Coordinates of N, CA and C in Angstrom, one line a residue:
M1 N 0.8 -1.2 0.0 CA 0.0 0.0 0.0 C 0.9 1.2 0.0
S2 N 0.7 2.1 -0.9 CA 1.5 3.4 -1.0 C 0.8 4.5 -0.1
R3 N 1.7 5.4 0.2 CA 1.2 6.5 1.1 C 0.5 7.5 0.2
P4 N -0.5 8.1 0.7 CA -1.2 9.2 0.0 C -0.3 10.4 -0.1
F5 N -0.5 11.2 -1.1 CA 0.4 12.4 -1.3 C 0.0 13.4 -0.1
G6 N 1.0 14.1 0.3 CA 0.9 15.1 1.4 C 2.0 16.1 1.4
V7 N 1.7 17.2 1.9 CA 2.7 18.3 2.0 C 2.8 18.8 3.4
A8 N 4.0 19.0 3.8 CA 4.2 19.8 5.1 C 4.7 21.2 4.7
L9 N 4.4 22.1 5.6 CA 4.7 23.5 5.3 C 5.2 24.2 6.6
L10 N 6.2 25.0 6.5 CA 6.6 25.9 7.5 C 6.2 27.3 7.2
V11 N 5.5 28.0 8.1 CA 5.1 29.3 8.0 C 5.7 30.2 9.1
G12 N 6.4 31.2 8.8 CA 7.0 32.1 9.8 C 6.2 33.4 9.9
G13 N 6.2 33.9 11.1 CA 5.6 35.2 11.2 C 5.8 35.8 12.6
I14 N 5.2 36.9 12.9 CA 5.3 37.6 14.1 C 3.9 37.9 14.6
D15 N 3.7 37.5 15.9 CA 2.4 37.8 16.5 C 2.6 38.5 17.8
I16 N 1.7 38.6 18.7 CA 1.8 39.4 19.9 C 2.9 38.7 20.9
D17 N 3.1 37.5 20.7 CA 4.1 36.8 21.5 C 5.5 36.9 20.9
G18 N 5.7 37.5 19.7 CA 7.0 37.6 19.1 C 7.1 36.7 17.9
P19 N 8.3 36.5 17.4 CA 8.5 35.6 16.2 C 8.2 34.1 16.5
S20 N 7.7 33.4 15.5 CA 7.5 32.0 15.6 C 7.4 31.4 14.3
I21 N 7.4 30.0 14.3 CA 7.3 29.2 13.1 C 6.1 28.3 13.3
W22 N 5.2 28.2 12.4 CA 4.1 27.2 12.5 C 4.4 26.1 11.5
C23 N 4.3 24.9 11.9 CA 4.5 23.7 11.0 C 3.1 23.1 10.8
V24 N 2.8 23.0 9.5 CA 1.5 22.4 9.2 C 1.8 21.1 8.5
D25 N 1.3 20.0 9.1 CA 1.7 18.7 8.6 C 0.6 18.2 7.5
P26 N 0.8 17.1 6.9 CA -0.1 16.7 5.8 C -1.6 16.5 6.3
S27 N -1.8 16.2 7.6 CA -3.1 16.0 8.1 C -3.8 17.4 8.3
G28 N -3.1 18.5 8.2 CA -3.6 19.8 8.5 C -3.4 20.3 9.9
T29 N -2.8 19.5 10.7 CA -2.4 19.9 12.1 C -1.4 20.9 12.1
S30 N -1.5 22.0 12.8 CA -0.5 23.0 12.9 C 0.0 23.1 14.4
I31 N 1.3 23.3 14.5 CA 2.0 23.4 15.8 C 3.0 24.6 15.7
K32 N 3.0 25.4 16.8 CA 3.8 26.5 16.8 C 5.2 26.2 17.5
Y33 N 6.3 26.6 16.8 CA 7.6 26.3 17.3 C 8.4 27.6 17.3
K34 N 9.6 27.6 18.0 CA 10.6 28.7 17.9 C 11.6 28.4 16.8
A35 N 11.8 27.1 16.6 CA 12.7 26.7 15.5 C 12.2 25.3 15.1
S36 N 12.2 25.0 13.8 CA 11.8 23.7 13.3 C 12.4 23.4 11.9
A37 N 12.2 22.2 11.4 CA 12.6 21.8 10.1 C 11.7 20.7 9.6
I38 N 11.6 20.6 8.3 CA 10.8 19.6 7.6 C 11.7 19.0 6.5
G39 N 11.3 17.8 6.1 CA 11.9 17.2 4.9 C 12.7 15.9 5.3
S40 N 13.5 15.4 4.4 CA 14.2 14.1 4.6 C 15.2 14.2 5.7
A41 N 15.8 15.4 5.9 CA 16.8 15.5 7.0 C 16.3 16.2 8.2
Q42 N 15.0 16.1 8.4 CA 14.3 16.8 9.6 C 14.9 16.4 10.9
E43 N 15.1 15.1 11.1 CA 15.6 14.6 12.4 C 17.0 15.2 12.8
G44 N 17.9 15.2 11.8 CA 19.2 15.8 12.1 C 19.2 17.3 12.2
A45 N 18.4 17.9 11.4 CA 18.3 19.4 11.5 C 17.7 19.8 12.8
E46 N 16.6 19.1 13.3 CA 16.0 19.5 14.5 C 16.9 19.2 15.7
S47 N 17.7 18.2 15.6 CA 18.7 17.9 16.7 C 19.7 19.0 16.9
V48 N 20.2 19.6 15.8 CA 21.1 20.7 15.8 C 20.3 21.9 16.4
L49 N 19.1 22.2 15.9 CA 18.4 23.3 16.4 C 18.1 23.2 17.9
Q50 N 17.7 22.0 18.4 CA 17.5 21.8 19.8 C 18.8 22.1 20.6
E51 N 19.9 21.7 20.1 CA 21.2 21.9 20.8 C 21.6 23.3 20.8
R52 N 21.5 24.0 19.7 CA 22.1 25.3 19.5 C 21.2 26.5 19.6
Y53 N 19.9 26.4 19.3 CA 19.0 27.5 19.4 C 18.9 28.1 20.8
R54 N 18.9 29.4 20.9 CA 18.7 30.1 22.2 C 17.7 31.3 21.9
D55 N 16.9 31.5 22.9 CA 16.0 32.7 22.7 C 16.7 34.0 22.6
D56 N 17.9 34.1 23.3 CA 18.6 35.4 23.3 C 19.6 35.5 22.2
M57 N 19.6 34.6 21.2 CA 20.7 34.7 20.2 C 20.5 35.9 19.3
S58 N 21.6 36.5 18.8 CA 21.5 37.6 17.9 C 20.9 37.2 16.6
F59 N 20.4 38.2 15.8 CA 19.9 37.9 14.5 C 21.0 37.2 13.6
R60 N 22.2 37.8 13.7 CA 23.3 37.2 12.9 C 23.6 35.8 13.3
D61 N 23.5 35.5 14.6 CA 23.8 34.1 15.1 C 22.7 33.2 14.6
A62 N 21.4 33.7 14.5 CA 20.3 32.9 13.9 C 20.5 32.6 12.4
E63 N 21.0 33.6 11.7 CA 21.3 33.4 10.3 C 22.4 32.3 10.1
L64 N 23.4 32.4 10.9 CA 24.5 31.5 10.9 C 24.0 30.1 11.2
L65 N 23.2 30.0 12.2 CA 22.6 28.7 12.6 C 21.8 28.0 11.5
V66 N 21.0 28.8 10.8 CA 20.2 28.3 9.7 C 21.1 27.7 8.7
L67 N 22.2 28.4 8.3 CA 23.1 27.9 7.2 C 23.9 26.8 7.8
E68 N 24.2 26.8 9.0 CA 25.0 25.6 9.6 C 24.1 24.3 9.5
V69 N 22.9 24.5 9.8 CA 22.0 23.3 9.6 C 21.9 22.8 8.2
L70 N 21.7 23.8 7.3 CA 21.7 23.4 5.8 C 23.0 22.8 5.4
R71 N 24.1 23.4 5.8 CA 25.4 22.8 5.5 C 25.5 21.3 6.0
Q72 N 25.1 21.1 7.2 CA 25.1 19.7 7.7 C 24.4 18.8 6.9
V73 N 23.2 19.1 6.5 CA 22.3 18.2 5.7 C 22.6 18.1 4.2
M74 N 23.2 19.2 3.7 CA 23.5 19.2 2.3 C 25.0 18.8 2.0
K75 N 25.7 18.6 3.0 CA 27.2 18.3 2.9 C 27.8 19.4 2.1
D76 N 28.6 19.0 1.1 CA 29.4 20.0 0.3 C 28.6 20.6 -0.9
Q77 N 27.3 20.4 -0.9 CA 26.5 20.8 -2.0 C 25.9 22.2 -1.9
M78 N 26.2 22.9 -0.7 CA 25.6 24.2 -0.4 C 26.3 25.3 -1.2
T79 N 25.5 26.0 -2.0 CA 26.1 27.2 -2.7 C 25.0 28.3 -2.7
T80 N 25.4 29.5 -3.1 CA 24.4 30.6 -3.2 C 23.4 30.3 -4.3
K81 N 23.7 29.4 -5.2 CA 22.7 29.1 -6.3 C 21.6 28.2 -5.9
N82 N 21.8 27.4 -4.8 CA 20.8 26.4 -4.5 C 20.2 26.6 -3.1
I83 N 20.4 27.8 -2.6 CA 19.8 28.2 -1.3 C 18.9 29.4 -1.5
E84 N 17.8 29.4 -0.9 CA 17.0 30.7 -0.8 C 16.7 30.9 0.7
M85 N 16.8 32.2 1.1 CA 16.5 32.5 2.4 C 15.7 33.8 2.5
A86 N 14.9 33.9 3.5 CA 14.1 35.1 3.7 C 14.0 35.4 5.2
R87 N 13.6 36.6 5.5 CA 13.5 36.9 6.9 C 12.4 37.9 7.2
I88 N 11.9 37.9 8.4 CA 11.0 38.9 8.9 C 11.5 39.4 10.2
K89 N 11.9 40.6 10.3 CA 12.5 41.2 11.5 C 11.3 41.8 12.4
I90 N 11.5 41.7 13.7 CA 10.5 42.3 14.6 C 10.2 43.7 14.4
H91 N 11.3 44.5 14.2 CA 11.1 46.0 14.1 C 10.4 46.5 12.9
D92 N 10.5 45.8 11.7 CA 9.8 46.3 10.5 C 8.7 45.3 10.1
R93 N 8.7 44.1 10.5 CA 7.7 43.1 10.2 C 7.5 42.9 8.7
Q94 N 8.6 43.1 7.9 CA 8.5 43.0 6.5 C 9.2 41.7 6.1
F95 N 8.6 41.0 5.1 CA 9.2 39.8 4.5 C 10.2 40.3 3.5
R96 N 11.4 39.8 3.6 CA 12.4 40.2 2.6 C 13.3 39.0 2.3
E97 N 13.5 38.7 1.0 CA 14.4 37.6 0.6 C 15.8 38.1 0.5
Y98 N 16.7 37.2 0.9 CA 18.1 37.5 0.8 C 18.6 37.4 -0.7
T99 N 19.6 38.3 -1.0 CA 20.2 38.2 -2.3 C 21.3 37.1 -2.3
E100 N 21.7 36.6 -3.4 CA 22.8 35.6 -3.5 C 24.1 36.2 -2.8
D101 N 24.3 37.5 -2.9 CA 25.5 38.1 -2.3 C 25.4 38.1 -0.8
E102 N 24.2 38.3 -0.3 CA 24.0 38.3 1.2 C 24.1 36.9 1.7
I103 N 23.6 35.9 1.0 CA 23.8 34.5 1.4 C 25.3 34.2 1.4
G104 N 26.0 34.6 0.4 CA 27.4 34.3 0.3 C 28.2 34.9 1.4
E105 N 27.8 36.1 1.9 CA 28.5 36.7 3.1 C 28.3 35.9 4.3
I106 N 27.1 35.4 4.5 CA 26.8 34.5 5.7 C 27.6 33.2 5.6
I107 N 27.6 32.6 4.4 CA 28.4 31.4 4.2 C 29.8 31.6 4.5
Q108 N 30.4 32.7 4.1 CA 31.8 33.1 4.4 C 32.1 33.2 5.9
D109 N 31.0 33.6 6.7 CA 31.2 33.8 8.1 C 31.0 32.5 8.9
L110 N 30.6 31.4 8.2 CA 30.3 30.1 8.9 C 31.6 29.6 9.5
P111 N 31.6 29.0 10.7 CA 32.8 28.4 11.2 C 33.2 27.2 10.4
Q112 N 34.5 26.9 10.4 CA 35.0 25.7 9.6 C 34.3 24.5 10.2
M113 N 34.0 23.5 9.4 CA 33.4 22.3 9.8 C 34.5 21.3 10.3
E114 N 34.3 20.6 11.3 CA 35.2 19.6 11.8 C 34.7 18.2 11.3
N115 N 35.7 17.3 11.1 CA 35.4 15.9 10.6 C 34.7 15.9 9.3
M116 N 35.0 16.7 8.3 CA 34.4 16.6 7.0 C 35.2 15.7 6.1

């Protein structure tokens, strides 16, 4: 028996409690998180997020954490051509996509990986 088709979705936004991510699973159930991941590498990504995410981290540290998680699950396949990033900051509440150059700057700031 094959599985029915389904889609999971992460939706980010800012409400009266501050920034959050909502995960909507294929059944339509939605759960609010501070950090989450979906997809084939979800378990590994969420493990890193649980270990490294902090409520008091700077915005730049959060950007670096996002790309560290992607680097871990994508191995050496991560480039500015195959990553898209966007952000919503609390002060302006505007959705904005990062340019390839901005993503490249964050990648350059990533710490070196050990055991690669």
